[in-house]
Amino acid sequence: MRRRALLAAAGTSMASLAGCLGASEYTITDVEVTSSAPVEFDVTIADPDAVIEHPALLDFELTTREDRPLRVRNTGVWPFGLLKLVDSLDTEGPAGTLLWTEQYEASDHADIESRRNYGTDSTHLVRTLDPGETVSETYELHGDGIREAGTAYVRGEFEPPIFEYTRDDTDGWRSFAPEIAVTIATKRLL
């Protein structure tokens, strides 16, 4: 009886390992940000490797360059909202890979069951940044969501802008939609 249990466990382990051996692993080799707004916006690679054991990590950072407060709004989670990686800047609709942040689970305005099943309500989350203030958030890029190596782009999940901003109550809301190009290569297994 113990031998059958041992063989069953070994078979299950081998089957799950076989799936891992066929999975692709990726590394982020570069991130370029092109933007113009009253903010400094940067994306840096905190951990380049999207491998079976863990995701790659991207740090998003926003610093206001204004000499007066700047109001920033988004939906889902503040300040950057739900972000996705798409193959082309022309991509519309649900295509793309959701970038994950732990803020999703804590938000009252995001309904996140998994990286493939999620949504937000339409409540605008608005906060004010003082002159020179910086906010940041780390997002995960999981390898199972990457289709192939090459250049991909970050944009808002439900709207292309990353967020909207206004300088004061009399100024209208403006979209902040930088071009964020992420270069991904297939990771060579040793």
PDB file of C-alpha atoms in Angstrom:
ATOM      1  CA  MET A   1       0.000   0.000   0.000  1.00  0.00           C
ATOM      2  CA  ARG A   2       2.802   2.430   0.846  1.00  0.00           C
ATOM      3  CA  ARG A   3       4.488   1.652  -2.451  1.00  0.00           C
ATOM      4  CA  ARG A   4       1.345   2.714  -4.384  1.00  0.00           C
ATOM      5  CA  ALA A   5       1.148   5.954  -2.417  1.00  0.00           C
ATOM      6  CA  LEU A   6       4.814   6.633  -3.073  1.00  0.00           C
ATOM      7  CA  LEU A   7       4.432   5.936  -6.810  1.00  0.00           C
ATOM      8  CA  ALA A   8       1.326   8.127  -7.013  1.00  0.00           C
ATOM      9  CA  ALA A   9       3.112  10.996  -5.258  1.00  0.00           C
ATOM     10  CA  ALA A  10       6.162  10.608  -7.509  1.00  0.00           C
ATOM     11  CA  GLY A  11       3.970  10.589 -10.618  1.00  0.00           C
ATOM     12  CA  THR A  12       2.139  13.725  -9.533  1.00  0.00           C
ATOM     13  CA  SER A  13       5.435  15.484  -8.757  1.00  0.00           C
ATOM     14  CA  MET A  14       6.888  14.552 -12.150  1.00  0.00           C
ATOM     15  CA  ALA A  15       3.761  15.761 -13.962  1.00  0.00           C
ATOM     16  CA  SER A  16       3.864  19.149 -12.216  1.00  0.00           C
ATOM     17  CA  LEU A  17       7.609  19.438 -12.853  1.00  0.00           C
ATOM     18  CA  ALA A  18       7.124  18.658 -16.546  1.00  0.00           C
ATOM     19  CA  GLY A  19       4.896  21.732 -16.859  1.00  0.00           C
ATOM     20  CA  CYS A  20       7.588  23.873 -15.233  1.00  0.00           C
ATOM     21  CA  LEU A  21      10.313  22.575 -17.506  1.00  0.00           C
ATOM     22  CA  GLY A  22       8.339  23.594 -20.589  1.00  0.00           C
ATOM     23  CA  ALA A  23       7.523  27.067 -19.271  1.00  0.00           C
ATOM     24  CA  SER A  24       9.409  30.033 -20.672  1.00  0.00           C
ATOM     25  CA  GLU A  25      11.320  32.342 -18.395  1.00  0.00           C
ATOM     26  CA  TYR A  26      11.978  35.981 -19.232  1.00  0.00           C
ATOM     27  CA  THR A  27      14.155  38.886 -18.189  1.00  0.00           C
ATOM     28  CA  ILE A  28      13.505  42.614 -18.533  1.00  0.00           C
ATOM     29  CA  THR A  29      16.558  44.145 -20.177  1.00  0.00           C
ATOM     30  CA  ASP A  30      15.453  47.800 -20.441  1.00  0.00           C
ATOM     31  CA  VAL A  31      12.661  50.264 -19.646  1.00  0.00           C
ATOM     32  CA  GLU A  32      12.370  53.612 -21.436  1.00  0.00           C
ATOM     33  CA  VAL A  33       9.911  56.327 -20.377  1.00  0.00           C
ATOM     34  CA  THR A  34       8.941  59.251 -22.613  1.00  0.00           C
ATOM     35  CA  SER A  35       6.642  61.820 -21.025  1.00  0.00           C
ATOM     36  CA  SER A  36       5.908  65.496 -20.647  1.00  0.00           C
ATOM     37  CA  ALA A  37       3.861  66.833 -17.777  1.00  0.00           C
ATOM     38  CA  PRO A  38       4.319  68.839 -14.614  1.00  0.00           C
ATOM     39  CA  VAL A  39       5.727  65.680 -13.019  1.00  0.00           C
ATOM     40  CA  GLU A  40       8.859  63.584 -13.109  1.00  0.00           C
ATOM     41  CA  PHE A  41       7.857  60.026 -13.927  1.00  0.00           C
ATOM     42  CA  ASP A  42      10.209  57.089 -13.917  1.00  0.00           C
ATOM     43  CA  VAL A  43      10.032  53.304 -14.108  1.00  0.00           C
ATOM     44  CA  THR A  44      13.009  51.279 -12.916  1.00  0.00           C
ATOM     45  CA  ILE A  45      13.718  47.572 -12.912  1.00  0.00           C
ATOM     46  CA  ALA A  46      13.810  46.320  -9.299  1.00  0.00           C
ATOM     47  CA  ASP A  47      14.169  42.638 -10.302  1.00  0.00           C
ATOM     48  CA  PRO A  48      14.558  41.804 -14.003  1.00  0.00           C
ATOM     49  CA  ASP A  49      13.699  38.097 -13.987  1.00  0.00           C
ATOM     50  CA  ALA A  50      10.170  36.751 -14.535  1.00  0.00           C
ATOM     51  CA  VAL A  51      10.882  33.125 -13.728  1.00  0.00           C
ATOM     52  CA  ILE A  52       8.934  30.185 -12.342  1.00  0.00           C
ATOM     53  CA  GLU A  53       9.905  30.997  -8.758  1.00  0.00           C
ATOM     54  CA  HIS A  54       9.003  34.719  -8.793  1.00  0.00           C
ATOM     55  CA  PRO A  55       7.895  37.629 -11.007  1.00  0.00           C
ATOM     56  CA  ALA A  56       9.964  40.512 -12.346  1.00  0.00           C
ATOM     57  CA  LEU A  57       9.482  43.771 -10.412  1.00  0.00           C
ATOM     58  CA  LEU A  58       9.067  47.294 -11.807  1.00  0.00           C
ATOM     59  CA  ASP A  59       9.140  50.384  -9.572  1.00  0.00           C
ATOM     60  CA  PHE A  60       6.928  53.266 -10.748  1.00  0.00           C
ATOM     61  CA  GLU A  61       7.758  56.682  -9.264  1.00  0.00           C
ATOM     62  CA  LEU A  62       6.055  60.052  -9.628  1.00  0.00           C
ATOM     63  CA  THR A  63       7.472  63.376  -8.345  1.00  0.00           C
ATOM     64  CA  THR A  64       5.691  66.688  -8.866  1.00  0.00           C
ATOM     65  CA  ARG A  65       7.809  69.495 -10.366  1.00  0.00           C
ATOM     66  CA  GLU A  66       5.167  72.117  -9.663  1.00  0.00           C
ATOM     67  CA  ASP A  67       5.586  74.999  -7.248  1.00  0.00           C
ATOM     68  CA  ARG A  68       1.964  74.503  -6.190  1.00  0.00           C
ATOM     69  CA  PRO A  69      -0.048  71.398  -5.235  1.00  0.00           C
ATOM     70  CA  LEU A  70      -1.028  68.977  -7.972  1.00  0.00           C
ATOM     71  CA  ARG A  71      -4.156  66.831  -7.731  1.00  0.00           C
ATOM     72  CA  VAL A  72      -3.870  63.298  -9.149  1.00  0.00           C
ATOM     73  CA  ARG A  73      -6.809  60.946  -9.785  1.00  0.00           C
ATOM     74  CA  ASN A  74      -7.373  57.403 -10.940  1.00  0.00           C
ATOM     75  CA  THR A  75      -9.719  54.461 -10.336  1.00  0.00           C
ATOM     76  CA  GLY A  76      -9.096  51.147  -8.570  1.00  0.00           C
ATOM     77  CA  VAL A  77      -5.917  52.042  -6.651  1.00  0.00           C
ATOM     78  CA  TRP A  78      -4.137  55.362  -6.278  1.00  0.00           C
ATOM     79  CA  PRO A  79      -1.948  56.784  -7.869  1.00  0.00           C
ATOM     80  CA  PHE A  80      -1.337  54.579 -10.927  1.00  0.00           C
ATOM     81  CA  GLY A  81      -4.445  52.396 -11.047  1.00  0.00           C
ATOM     82  CA  LEU A  82      -4.548  49.017 -12.759  1.00  0.00           C
ATOM     83  CA  LEU A  83      -1.725  48.757 -15.279  1.00  0.00           C
ATOM     84  CA  LYS A  84      -1.219  46.293 -18.106  1.00  0.00           C
ATOM     85  CA  LEU A  85       1.516  45.345 -20.536  1.00  0.00           C
ATOM     86  CA  VAL A  86       0.439  45.347 -24.203  1.00  0.00           C
ATOM     87  CA  ASP A  87       2.199  44.371 -27.427  1.00  0.00           C
ATOM     88  CA  SER A  88       1.489  47.669 -29.196  1.00  0.00           C
ATOM     89  CA  LEU A  89       0.473  51.215 -28.299  1.00  0.00           C
ATOM     90  CA  ASP A  90      -2.476  50.705 -30.672  1.00  0.00           C
ATOM     91  CA  THR A  91      -3.845  47.791 -28.615  1.00  0.00           C
ATOM     92  CA  GLU A  92      -7.429  48.348 -27.505  1.00  0.00           C
ATOM     93  CA  GLY A  93      -9.758  46.322 -25.343  1.00  0.00           C
ATOM     94  CA  PRO A  94      -8.957  43.511 -22.939  1.00  0.00           C
ATOM     95  CA  ALA A  95      -5.714  42.332 -24.578  1.00  0.00           C
ATOM     96  CA  GLY A  96      -2.566  42.484 -22.492  1.00  0.00           C
ATOM     97  CA  THR A  97      -1.053  41.240 -19.246  1.00  0.00           C
ATOM     98  CA  LEU A  98      -2.101  42.729 -15.911  1.00  0.00           C
ATOM     99  CA  LEU A  99       0.804  44.040 -13.844  1.00  0.00           C
ATOM    100  CA  TRP A 100       0.181  43.048 -10.222  1.00  0.00           C
ATOM    101  CA  THR A 101       0.535  45.123  -7.052  1.00  0.00           C
ATOM    102  CA  GLU A 102      -0.414  44.161  -3.518  1.00  0.00           C
ATOM    103  CA  GLN A 103      -2.514  47.351  -3.381  1.00  0.00           C
ATOM    104  CA  TYR A 104      -5.175  45.578  -5.468  1.00  0.00           C
ATOM    105  CA  GLU A 105      -6.040  43.248  -2.598  1.00  0.00           C
ATOM    106  CA  ALA A 106      -6.315  46.119  -0.082  1.00  0.00           C
ATOM    107  CA  SER A 107      -8.427  48.415  -2.284  1.00  0.00           C
ATOM    108  CA  ASP A 108     -12.149  48.893  -1.634  1.00  0.00           C
ATOM    109  CA  HIS A 109     -12.482  50.041  -5.269  1.00  0.00           C
ATOM    110  CA  ALA A 110     -10.880  47.090  -7.070  1.00  0.00           C
ATOM    111  CA  ASP A 111     -12.438  43.648  -7.342  1.00  0.00           C
ATOM    112  CA  ILE A 112      -9.475  41.380  -7.964  1.00  0.00           C
ATOM    113  CA  GLU A 113      -9.979  37.621  -7.881  1.00  0.00           C
ATOM    114  CA  SER A 114      -6.856  36.806  -9.904  1.00  0.00           C
ATOM    115  CA  ARG A 115      -4.560  38.283 -12.551  1.00  0.00           C
ATOM    116  CA  ARG A 116      -7.138  37.201 -15.143  1.00  0.00           C
ATOM    117  CA  ASN A 117     -10.379  38.049 -13.340  1.00  0.00           C
ATOM    118  CA  TYR A 118     -10.633  41.627 -12.080  1.00  0.00           C
ATOM    119  CA  GLY A 119     -12.451  44.938 -12.306  1.00  0.00           C
ATOM    120  CA  THR A 120     -12.855  48.317 -10.636  1.00  0.00           C
ATOM    121  CA  ASP A 121     -15.714  50.595  -9.754  1.00  0.00           C
ATOM    122  CA  SER A 122     -15.826  54.052 -11.326  1.00  0.00           C
ATOM    123  CA  THR A 123     -15.052  55.973  -8.120  1.00  0.00           C
ATOM    124  CA  HIS A 124     -12.367  58.586  -8.747  1.00  0.00           C
ATOM    125  CA  LEU A 125      -9.591  58.342  -6.170  1.00  0.00           C
ATOM    126  CA  VAL A 126      -8.140  61.858  -5.820  1.00  0.00           C
ATOM    127  CA  ARG A 127      -5.184  62.940  -3.702  1.00  0.00           C
ATOM    128  CA  THR A 128      -3.061  66.051  -3.663  1.00  0.00           C
ATOM    129  CA  LEU A 129       0.704  66.037  -4.077  1.00  0.00           C
ATOM    130  CA  ASP A 130       2.649  68.901  -2.517  1.00  0.00           C
ATOM    131  CA  PRO A 131       5.481  70.536  -4.499  1.00  0.00           C
ATOM    132  CA  GLY A 132       8.403  68.104  -4.740  1.00  0.00           C
ATOM    133  CA  GLU A 133       6.427  65.217  -3.210  1.00  0.00           C
ATOM    134  CA  THR A 134       7.137  61.691  -4.495  1.00  0.00           C
ATOM    135  CA  VAL A 135       4.847  58.639  -4.599  1.00  0.00           C
ATOM    136  CA  SER A 136       5.836  55.180  -5.784  1.00  0.00           C
ATOM    137  CA  GLU A 137       4.471  51.676  -6.235  1.00  0.00           C
ATOM    138  CA  THR A 138       6.042  48.342  -7.188  1.00  0.00           C
ATOM    139  CA  TYR A 139       4.301  46.199  -9.811  1.00  0.00           C
ATOM    140  CA  GLU A 140       4.970  42.541 -10.616  1.00  0.00           C
ATOM    141  CA  LEU A 141       5.258  41.091 -14.114  1.00  0.00           C
ATOM    142  CA  HIS A 142       4.565  37.347 -14.077  1.00  0.00           C
ATOM    143  CA  GLY A 143       6.229  35.238 -16.754  1.00  0.00           C
ATOM    144  CA  ASP A 144       3.100  33.216 -17.543  1.00  0.00           C
ATOM    145  CA  GLY A 145       1.471  36.387 -18.863  1.00  0.00           C
ATOM    146  CA  ILE A 146       4.257  37.152 -21.345  1.00  0.00           C
ATOM    147  CA  ARG A 147       3.595  35.769 -24.811  1.00  0.00           C
ATOM    148  CA  GLU A 148       6.992  36.408 -26.375  1.00  0.00           C
ATOM    149  CA  ALA A 149      10.232  38.333 -26.078  1.00  0.00           C
ATOM    150  CA  GLY A 150      10.419  41.811 -27.618  1.00  0.00           C
ATOM    151  CA  THR A 151       9.185  45.303 -26.764  1.00  0.00           C
ATOM    152  CA  ALA A 152       5.909  45.774 -24.922  1.00  0.00           C
ATOM    153  CA  TYR A 153       4.225  48.902 -23.523  1.00  0.00           C
ATOM    154  CA  VAL A 154       2.601  49.848 -20.212  1.00  0.00           C
ATOM    155  CA  ARG A 155      -0.765  51.578 -20.180  1.00  0.00           C
ATOM    156  CA  GLY A 156      -3.806  51.870 -17.957  1.00  0.00           C
ATOM    157  CA  GLU A 157      -5.978  48.750 -17.958  1.00  0.00           C
ATOM    158  CA  PHE A 158      -9.332  50.388 -18.683  1.00  0.00           C
ATOM    159  CA  GLU A 159      -8.110  53.704 -20.126  1.00  0.00           C
ATOM    160  CA  PRO A 160      -4.725  54.331 -21.781  1.00  0.00           C
ATOM    161  CA  PRO A 161      -3.700  57.156 -19.376  1.00  0.00           C
ATOM    162  CA  ILE A 162      -1.776  56.109 -16.272  1.00  0.00           C
ATOM    163  CA  PHE A 163      -3.642  58.818 -14.318  1.00  0.00           C
ATOM    164  CA  GLU A 164      -5.210  62.271 -14.678  1.00  0.00           C
ATOM    165  CA  TYR A 165      -4.032  65.474 -13.028  1.00  0.00           C
ATOM    166  CA  THR A 166      -5.047  69.078 -12.450  1.00  0.00           C
ATOM    167  CA  ARG A 167      -3.160  72.014 -10.999  1.00  0.00           C
ATOM    168  CA  ASP A 168      -6.108  73.569  -9.202  1.00  0.00           C
ATOM    169  CA  ASP A 169      -9.893  73.513  -8.986  1.00  0.00           C
ATOM    170  CA  THR A 170     -10.389  75.822 -11.983  1.00  0.00           C
ATOM    171  CA  ASP A 171      -8.155  73.800 -14.303  1.00  0.00           C
ATOM    172  CA  GLY A 172      -9.670  70.835 -16.165  1.00  0.00           C
ATOM    173  CA  TRP A 173      -8.384  67.274 -15.719  1.00  0.00           C
ATOM    174  CA  ARG A 174      -5.589  66.301 -18.108  1.00  0.00           C
ATOM    175  CA  SER A 175      -4.536  62.782 -19.061  1.00  0.00           C
ATOM    176  CA  PHE A 176      -1.028  61.593 -18.233  1.00  0.00           C
ATOM    177  CA  ALA A 177      -0.203  58.902 -20.776  1.00  0.00           C
ATOM    178  CA  PRO A 178       3.575  58.444 -21.040  1.00  0.00           C
ATOM    179  CA  GLU A 179       5.101  55.982 -23.467  1.00  0.00           C
ATOM    180  CA  ILE A 180       6.677  53.251 -21.337  1.00  0.00           C
ATOM    181  CA  ALA A 181       8.582  50.742 -23.475  1.00  0.00           C
ATOM    182  CA  VAL A 182       9.641  47.514 -21.732  1.00  0.00           C
ATOM    183  CA  THR A 183      12.204  45.330 -23.513  1.00  0.00           C
ATOM    184  CA  ILE A 184      11.865  41.633 -22.646  1.00  0.00           C
ATOM    185  CA  ALA A 185      14.269  38.822 -23.572  1.00  0.00           C
ATOM    186  CA  THR A 186      13.964  35.073 -23.133  1.00  0.00           C
ATOM    187  CA  LYS A 187      15.996  34.046 -20.112  1.00  0.00           C
ATOM    188  CA  ARG A 188      18.601  31.439 -20.857  1.00  0.00           C
ATOM    189  CA  LEU A 189      18.456  28.499 -18.505  1.00  0.00           C
ATOM    190  CA  LEU A 190      21.828  27.411 -17.158  1.00  0.00           C
TER     191      LEU A 190
END
